[in-house]
Amino acid sequence: MKRAAILLLGLGLGLSAALPARASASEVVVYSARKEDLLRPVLDAFQKDTGIKVTLLTGKAGDLARRIEVEKSDPRGDVFLGTTAGIAELLRRKGLLSPYFSPAAQEVPEEFKAPDGSWVGVTGRVRVLIYNKNRVSDAELPRSFFDLTDPKWKGKVAVASMGERTTVSWLAASMALRGEEATRQYVRGLRDNGLKVLNNNTEVRKAVARGEYAIGITNHYYYLLQLHDDPASPVGILYPDQGADGIGAPMFSITASILNGAKHPEAARALIDYLLGPRGNRLLVQGEFEIPLIPGIPVPGEDKGVKGLGQFKKARVTQVQLADLETRVEKLFGPFLIP
Ligand SMILES: [Fe+2]
């Protein structure tokens, strides 16, 4: 009897020591700028593996940021997932994030992490060109984003408005690597060449697949989403600016961060660990058709020409550098890039 009680006590202690976070953390509230259906598989797996219930609120990154600020004295969210680092960096500067260095984040390259641990990239996306194979032959393909101001592309190119954070980050990469004046000239050149601004990246991929535009400036996973919707789509993917003097294709990361004053900090940390762990990250990458930032996770679409980290020339710019330029980009180009 006595022995059994001691044994049980011992087991109990062992368990609570092994599972300090999970045992008491039963809920986590996620504010996400990523679409629910893309996140659902990983969040369901997290819930199943840890017993922590996930409540998800999705919205535009900017709207969620405003909500986080309004709620700062009584935070309702625990984790913020952004589509680029820009909004997370703004939240960090306002003191709205709580730093966390996840052990699982060690292998994420430094350029995708906030130096103070406020946010971490969990997956990556690449800015590419998609094209309609019936409208552009291989020989005619542009080699650079900056070729698209050529008269031969007049009226043939579409891009999403700045309602898509990645449109902002794409021009921020140009600002960082080519300077403000060259970027202003570039945007003017695109506009003069009849650049079509659509509401979002989904409209861009669909319009290119239908052949309304020969070329779309978008993110690599829209190419995969298009093929997922309709495998017969005549679309191709092109990594621009890959030559010796090319600036490379910009990459952006989906970022995860914990809100300052979060009510469920242990569950929040457990979720970030999970998103960067082998099982969670694989599901996240697959669900989103994204590129893994940690080794050992397969690249979705590799058989369809999608390239993983290290397999293409990446623009030499950190997520913090991009974030720093985003407000300026919105001010300069927002008025031109409206649908
Ligand atoms: Fe997107």
CSV table of C-alpha atoms and ligand atoms in Angstrom, one decimal:
chain,number,residue,atom,x,y,z
A,1,MET,CA,0.0,0.0,0.0
A,2,LYS,CA,2.6,2.4,1.1
A,3,ARG,CA,4.9,1.4,-1.7
A,4,ALA,CA,2.1,1.9,-4.2
A,5,ALA,CA,1.4,5.4,-3.0
A,6,ILE,CA,5.1,6.3,-3.2
A,7,LEU,CA,5.3,4.8,-6.6
A,8,LEU,CA,2.3,6.8,-7.8
A,9,LEU,CA,3.7,10.0,-6.2
A,10,GLY,CA,6.9,9.3,-8.0
A,11,LEU,CA,5.1,8.8,-11.3
A,12,GLY,CA,3.2,12.0,-10.8
A,13,LEU,CA,6.3,14.0,-10.2
A,14,GLY,CA,8.0,12.4,-13.2
A,15,LEU,CA,5.1,13.3,-15.4
A,16,SER,CA,4.8,16.9,-14.2
A,17,ALA,CA,8.6,17.3,-14.6
A,18,ALA,CA,8.5,15.9,-18.1
A,19,LEU,CA,5.5,17.9,-19.3
A,20,PRO,CA,5.6,21.2,-17.5
A,21,ALA,CA,4.0,23.3,-20.3
A,22,ARG,CA,1.6,20.8,-21.8
A,23,ALA,CA,0.1,19.7,-18.6
A,24,SER,CA,-1.3,23.1,-17.5
A,25,ALA,CA,-1.7,24.7,-20.9
A,26,SER,CA,-5.0,23.7,-22.3
A,27,GLU,CA,-5.8,26.4,-24.8
A,28,VAL,CA,-4.0,28.7,-27.3
A,29,VAL,CA,-5.6,31.6,-29.3
A,30,VAL,CA,-4.0,32.2,-32.7
A,31,TYR,CA,-4.4,35.4,-34.7
A,32,SER,CA,-3.4,34.4,-38.3
A,33,ALA,CA,-3.0,36.4,-41.5
A,34,ARG,CA,-2.7,33.0,-43.2
A,35,LYS,CA,-5.9,31.4,-44.6
A,36,GLU,CA,-7.6,28.9,-42.4
A,37,ASP,CA,-7.7,26.0,-44.8
A,38,LEU,CA,-3.9,26.2,-45.3
A,39,LEU,CA,-3.2,26.1,-41.6
A,40,ARG,CA,-5.9,23.6,-40.5
A,41,PRO,CA,-3.9,20.4,-40.9
A,42,VAL,CA,-1.0,21.5,-38.7
A,43,LEU,CA,-3.3,23.1,-36.1
A,44,ASP,CA,-5.5,19.9,-35.9
A,45,ALA,CA,-2.3,17.8,-35.5
A,46,PHE,CA,-1.1,20.1,-32.7
A,47,GLN,CA,-4.4,19.8,-30.9
A,48,LYS,CA,-4.3,16.0,-31.2
A,49,ASP,CA,-0.7,15.6,-30.2
A,50,THR,CA,-0.7,18.0,-27.3
A,51,GLY,CA,-4.3,18.2,-26.1
A,52,ILE,CA,-4.1,21.9,-26.3
A,53,LYS,CA,-7.2,23.4,-27.9
A,54,VAL,CA,-6.5,25.9,-30.7
A,55,THR,CA,-8.9,28.8,-31.3
A,56,LEU,CA,-8.1,30.5,-34.6
A,57,LEU,CA,-9.0,34.0,-35.7
A,58,THR,CA,-8.0,34.8,-39.3
A,59,GLY,CA,-7.9,38.3,-41.0
A,60,LYS,CA,-5.7,40.6,-42.9
A,61,ALA,CA,-2.3,41.2,-41.2
A,62,GLY,CA,-2.9,44.9,-40.8
A,63,ASP,CA,-6.3,44.4,-39.3
A,64,LEU,CA,-5.0,41.8,-36.8
A,65,ALA,CA,-2.2,44.2,-35.8
A,66,ARG,CA,-4.7,46.9,-35.1
A,67,ARG,CA,-6.7,44.5,-33.0
A,68,ILE,CA,-3.7,43.4,-31.1
A,69,GLU,CA,-2.9,47.0,-30.3
A,70,VAL,CA,-6.4,47.8,-29.2
A,71,GLU,CA,-6.4,44.7,-26.9
A,72,LYS,CA,-2.9,45.3,-25.5
A,73,SER,CA,-4.0,45.9,-21.9
A,74,ASP,CA,-6.1,42.7,-22.0
A,75,PRO,CA,-4.7,40.5,-24.8
A,76,ARG,CA,-7.1,38.0,-26.3
A,77,GLY,CA,-4.6,36.4,-28.7
A,78,ASP,CA,-1.6,34.4,-27.7
A,79,VAL,CA,0.2,33.8,-31.1
A,80,PHE,CA,0.4,36.0,-34.2
A,81,LEU,CA,1.1,34.4,-37.5
A,82,GLY,CA,2.0,37.0,-40.2
A,83,THR,CA,2.5,36.5,-44.0
A,84,THR,CA,5.7,38.5,-44.0
A,85,ALA,CA,7.9,39.8,-41.2
A,86,GLY,CA,6.8,43.4,-41.8
A,87,ILE,CA,3.7,43.5,-39.5
A,88,ALA,CA,5.5,41.4,-36.8
A,89,GLU,CA,8.3,43.9,-36.8
A,90,LEU,CA,5.9,46.8,-36.3
A,91,LEU,CA,4.3,45.0,-33.4
A,92,ARG,CA,7.8,44.3,-31.9
A,93,ARG,CA,8.6,48.0,-32.0
A,94,LYS,CA,5.4,48.9,-30.3
A,95,GLY,CA,6.4,46.5,-27.5
A,96,LEU,CA,3.5,44.2,-28.3
A,97,LEU,CA,5.5,41.0,-28.7
A,98,SER,CA,7.1,38.7,-26.1
A,99,PRO,CA,10.5,37.3,-27.2
A,100,TYR,CA,10.9,33.6,-27.3
A,101,PHE,CA,14.0,31.7,-28.5
A,102,SER,CA,12.5,28.3,-29.5
A,103,PRO,CA,15.0,25.5,-29.3
A,104,ALA,CA,13.4,24.3,-32.5
A,105,ALA,CA,14.3,27.6,-34.3
A,106,GLN,CA,18.1,27.0,-34.0
A,107,GLU,CA,18.3,25.7,-37.6
A,108,VAL,CA,16.3,28.6,-39.1
A,109,PRO,CA,18.8,30.9,-40.9
A,110,GLU,CA,19.4,34.1,-38.9
A,111,GLU,CA,18.1,36.3,-41.8
A,112,PHE,CA,14.6,34.9,-41.1
A,113,LYS,CA,14.6,35.7,-37.4
A,114,ALA,CA,14.2,38.8,-35.2
A,115,PRO,CA,17.6,39.2,-33.4
A,116,ASP,CA,15.8,39.7,-30.1
A,117,GLY,CA,13.6,36.6,-30.5
A,118,SER,CA,10.4,38.5,-31.0
A,119,TRP,CA,9.4,36.6,-34.1
A,120,VAL,CA,10.7,33.7,-36.1
A,121,GLY,CA,10.2,32.6,-39.7
A,122,VAL,CA,8.4,29.2,-39.8
A,123,THR,CA,8.2,28.7,-43.6
A,124,GLY,CA,9.3,30.7,-46.6
A,125,ARG,CA,7.9,31.9,-49.9
A,126,VAL,CA,9.7,33.1,-53.0
A,127,ARG,CA,8.7,36.0,-55.3
A,128,VAL,CA,8.6,34.6,-58.8
A,129,LEU,CA,7.0,35.1,-62.2
A,130,ILE,CA,4.3,32.8,-63.4
A,131,TYR,CA,3.4,32.7,-67.0
A,132,ASN,CA,0.9,31.3,-69.5
A,133,LYS,CA,2.6,28.7,-71.7
A,134,ASN,CA,0.2,29.4,-74.5
A,135,ARG,CA,1.1,33.1,-74.6
A,136,VAL,CA,4.9,33.0,-73.9
A,137,SER,CA,7.4,30.6,-75.4
A,138,ASP,CA,10.5,29.6,-73.5
A,139,ALA,CA,12.6,31.7,-75.8
A,140,GLU,CA,10.6,34.9,-75.1
A,141,LEU,CA,10.6,34.5,-71.3
A,142,PRO,CA,11.8,37.5,-69.3
A,143,ARG,CA,14.9,36.9,-67.1
A,144,SER,CA,14.2,39.6,-64.6
A,145,PHE,CA,11.4,41.5,-62.8
A,146,PHE,CA,13.0,44.5,-64.3
A,147,ASP,CA,12.5,43.3,-67.9
A,148,LEU,CA,8.8,43.8,-67.5
A,149,THR,CA,8.9,47.5,-68.3
A,150,ASP,CA,9.9,46.5,-71.9
A,151,PRO,CA,7.3,47.5,-74.5
A,152,LYS,CA,7.0,43.8,-75.5
A,153,TRP,CA,5.2,43.2,-72.2
A,154,LYS,CA,2.8,46.1,-72.6
A,155,GLY,CA,-0.6,45.2,-71.1
A,156,LYS,CA,0.5,41.6,-70.5
A,157,VAL,CA,1.5,41.7,-66.8
A,158,ALA,CA,-0.6,41.4,-63.7
A,159,VAL,CA,0.3,41.9,-60.0
A,160,ALA,CA,-1.7,41.9,-56.7
A,161,SER,CA,-2.4,45.2,-54.9
A,162,MET,CA,-0.7,46.1,-51.7
A,163,GLY,CA,-3.6,44.4,-49.8
A,164,GLU,CA,-1.2,41.5,-50.2
A,165,ARG,CA,1.8,42.1,-47.9
A,166,THR,CA,4.1,40.2,-50.3
A,167,THR,CA,3.5,42.9,-52.9
A,168,VAL,CA,4.9,45.4,-50.4
A,169,SER,CA,7.8,43.2,-49.5
A,170,TRP,CA,8.7,42.6,-53.1
A,171,LEU,CA,9.1,46.4,-53.7
A,172,ALA,CA,10.9,46.7,-50.4
A,173,ALA,CA,13.5,44.2,-51.7
A,174,SER,CA,14.0,46.4,-54.8
A,175,MET,CA,14.4,49.4,-52.6
A,176,ALA,CA,17.0,47.6,-50.4
A,177,LEU,CA,19.0,46.3,-53.3
A,178,ARG,CA,18.6,49.0,-56.1
A,179,GLY,CA,17.7,52.1,-54.1
A,180,GLU,CA,14.6,54.3,-53.9
A,181,GLU,CA,15.1,56.2,-57.2
A,182,ALA,CA,15.6,53.1,-59.3
A,183,THR,CA,12.5,51.5,-57.7
A,184,ARG,CA,10.4,54.6,-58.3
A,185,GLN,CA,11.4,54.6,-61.9
A,186,TYR,CA,10.7,50.9,-62.1
A,187,VAL,CA,7.1,51.2,-60.7
A,188,ARG,CA,6.5,54.2,-63.1
A,189,GLY,CA,7.8,52.0,-66.0
A,190,LEU,CA,5.5,49.2,-65.0
A,191,ARG,CA,2.5,51.5,-64.8
A,192,ASP,CA,3.3,53.2,-68.1
A,193,ASN,CA,3.5,49.7,-69.6
A,194,GLY,CA,0.0,48.9,-68.5
A,195,LEU,CA,0.6,46.8,-65.5
A,196,LYS,CA,-2.7,45.4,-64.3
A,197,VAL,CA,-3.3,45.6,-60.6
A,198,LEU,CA,-5.7,42.9,-59.3
A,199,ASN,CA,-7.2,42.5,-55.8
A,200,ASN,CA,-5.1,39.6,-54.7
A,201,ASN,CA,-2.7,36.9,-55.7
A,202,THR,CA,-5.5,34.4,-56.2
A,203,GLU,CA,-6.9,36.6,-59.0
A,204,VAL,CA,-3.4,36.9,-60.5
A,205,ARG,CA,-2.9,33.2,-60.8
A,206,LYS,CA,-6.4,32.6,-62.2
A,207,ALA,CA,-6.1,35.4,-64.7
A,208,VAL,CA,-2.7,34.1,-65.9
A,209,ALA,CA,-4.1,30.6,-66.2
A,210,ARG,CA,-7.0,31.8,-68.3
A,211,GLY,CA,-4.6,33.6,-70.5
A,212,GLU,CA,-5.9,37.1,-69.8
A,213,TYR,CA,-2.3,38.1,-68.8
A,214,ALA,CA,0.8,36.4,-70.1
A,215,ILE,CA,2.8,37.0,-66.9
A,216,GLY,CA,1.9,37.3,-63.2
A,217,ILE,CA,4.2,38.7,-60.5
A,218,THR,CA,3.4,36.6,-57.5
A,219,ASN,CA,4.6,34.0,-55.0
A,220,HIS,CA,5.8,30.6,-55.9
A,221,TYR,CA,3.0,28.8,-54.1
A,222,TYR,CA,0.3,30.4,-56.2
A,223,TYR,CA,1.8,28.4,-59.1
A,224,LEU,CA,1.2,25.2,-57.0
A,225,LEU,CA,-2.2,26.3,-55.9
A,226,GLN,CA,-3.2,26.8,-59.5
A,227,LEU,CA,-2.0,23.4,-60.5
A,228,HIS,CA,-3.7,22.0,-57.4
A,229,ASP,CA,-7.0,23.5,-58.5
A,230,ASP,CA,-6.6,22.5,-62.2
A,231,PRO,CA,-3.7,20.3,-63.0
A,232,ALA,CA,-4.2,21.0,-66.7
A,233,SER,CA,-3.5,24.7,-66.3
A,234,PRO,CA,-1.0,26.0,-68.9
A,235,VAL,CA,1.2,27.8,-66.3
A,236,GLY,CA,4.9,27.8,-65.8
A,237,ILE,CA,7.1,29.2,-63.0
A,238,LEU,CA,10.2,31.3,-63.5
A,239,TYR,CA,12.8,32.3,-60.9
A,240,PRO,CA,13.9,35.9,-62.0
A,241,ASP,CA,17.2,37.7,-61.7
A,242,GLN,CA,19.2,34.5,-61.4
A,243,GLY,CA,22.2,35.6,-63.6
A,244,ALA,CA,25.6,36.6,-62.3
A,245,ASP,CA,24.6,40.3,-62.0
A,246,GLY,CA,21.0,39.5,-61.0
A,247,ILE,CA,19.7,40.6,-57.6
A,248,GLY,CA,18.1,37.2,-57.0
A,249,ALA,CA,14.5,36.3,-56.1
A,250,PRO,CA,13.3,37.8,-52.8
A,251,MET,CA,12.1,35.4,-50.1
A,252,PHE,CA,9.7,36.2,-47.3
A,253,SER,CA,8.9,34.2,-44.3
A,254,ILE,CA,5.7,33.4,-42.5
A,255,THR,CA,6.5,34.6,-39.0
A,256,ALA,CA,5.3,33.4,-35.7
A,257,SER,CA,5.4,35.5,-32.5
A,258,ILE,CA,4.0,35.5,-29.0
A,259,LEU,CA,1.9,38.5,-27.9
A,260,ASN,CA,3.1,40.4,-24.9
A,261,GLY,CA,0.8,39.6,-21.9
A,262,ALA,CA,-0.5,36.5,-23.6
A,263,LYS,CA,-2.9,34.6,-21.3
A,264,HIS,CA,-1.5,31.2,-22.4
A,265,PRO,CA,2.3,31.7,-22.7
A,266,GLU,CA,3.2,28.1,-22.2
A,267,ALA,CA,0.7,26.9,-24.8
A,268,ALA,CA,2.0,29.6,-27.2
A,269,ARG,CA,5.6,28.4,-26.8
A,270,ALA,CA,4.5,24.8,-27.3
A,271,LEU,CA,2.7,25.8,-30.6
A,272,ILE,CA,5.8,27.6,-31.9
A,273,ASP,CA,8.0,24.6,-31.0
A,274,TYR,CA,5.5,22.4,-32.8
A,275,LEU,CA,5.4,24.6,-36.0
A,276,LEU,CA,9.2,24.3,-36.2
A,277,GLY,CA,9.4,20.7,-35.2
A,278,PRO,CA,9.7,17.9,-37.8
A,279,ARG,CA,6.0,16.8,-37.8
A,280,GLY,CA,4.4,20.2,-37.5
A,281,ASN,CA,6.7,21.9,-39.9
A,282,ARG,CA,6.2,19.2,-42.5
A,283,LEU,CA,2.4,19.7,-42.2
A,284,LEU,CA,2.7,23.4,-42.3
A,285,VAL,CA,5.0,23.4,-45.4
A,286,GLN,CA,2.7,20.9,-47.2
A,287,GLY,CA,-0.5,22.7,-46.2
A,288,GLU,CA,0.8,26.0,-47.5
A,289,PHE,CA,2.9,24.8,-50.4
A,290,GLU,CA,5.7,26.7,-48.8
A,291,ILE,CA,9.4,26.3,-48.7
A,292,PRO,CA,11.0,24.8,-45.6
A,293,LEU,CA,13.5,27.0,-43.6
A,294,ILE,CA,14.8,24.0,-41.7
A,295,PRO,CA,16.7,21.0,-43.2
A,296,GLY,CA,15.1,17.7,-43.7
A,297,ILE,CA,11.6,18.8,-44.7
A,298,PRO,CA,10.6,17.9,-48.3
A,299,VAL,CA,9.9,20.8,-50.7
A,300,PRO,CA,6.3,20.7,-52.1
A,301,GLY,CA,6.3,20.9,-55.9
A,302,GLU,CA,9.9,19.9,-56.4
A,303,ASP,CA,8.7,17.7,-59.2
A,304,LYS,CA,7.0,20.7,-60.8
A,305,GLY,CA,10.0,23.0,-60.8
A,306,VAL,CA,9.7,24.5,-57.3
A,307,LYS,CA,13.1,25.0,-55.7
A,308,GLY,CA,14.1,24.8,-52.1
A,309,LEU,CA,16.5,26.9,-50.0
A,310,GLY,CA,19.9,26.9,-51.6
A,311,GLN,CA,18.7,25.7,-55.0
A,312,PHE,CA,18.2,29.2,-56.5
A,313,LYS,CA,19.8,32.6,-56.2
A,314,LYS,CA,18.0,34.4,-53.3
A,315,ALA,CA,18.0,38.2,-53.0
A,316,ARG,CA,20.5,39.2,-50.3
A,317,VAL,CA,18.3,41.0,-47.9
A,318,THR,CA,17.1,40.1,-44.4
A,319,GLN,CA,13.5,40.1,-43.3
A,320,VAL,CA,14.3,43.0,-40.9
A,321,GLN,CA,15.7,45.0,-43.8
A,322,LEU,CA,12.5,44.4,-45.8
A,323,ALA,CA,10.3,45.2,-42.8
A,324,ASP,CA,12.2,48.5,-42.3
A,325,LEU,CA,11.3,49.7,-45.8
A,326,GLU,CA,7.7,48.6,-45.9
A,327,THR,CA,6.1,51.8,-44.5
A,328,ARG,CA,8.0,53.8,-47.1
A,329,VAL,CA,7.0,51.4,-49.9
A,330,GLU,CA,3.3,51.7,-48.9
A,331,LYS,CA,3.6,55.5,-48.9
A,332,LEU,CA,5.4,55.8,-52.2
A,333,PHE,CA,3.6,53.1,-54.3
A,334,GLY,CA,0.3,52.4,-52.5
A,335,PRO,CA,-1.5,55.1,-54.6
A,336,PHE,CA,-0.3,53.5,-57.9
A,337,LEU,CA,-0.9,49.9,-57.0
A,338,ILE,CA,-4.7,49.9,-56.5
A,339,PRO,CA,-7.0,47.6,-58.4
B,1,FE,FE,-0.7,34.5,-50.2
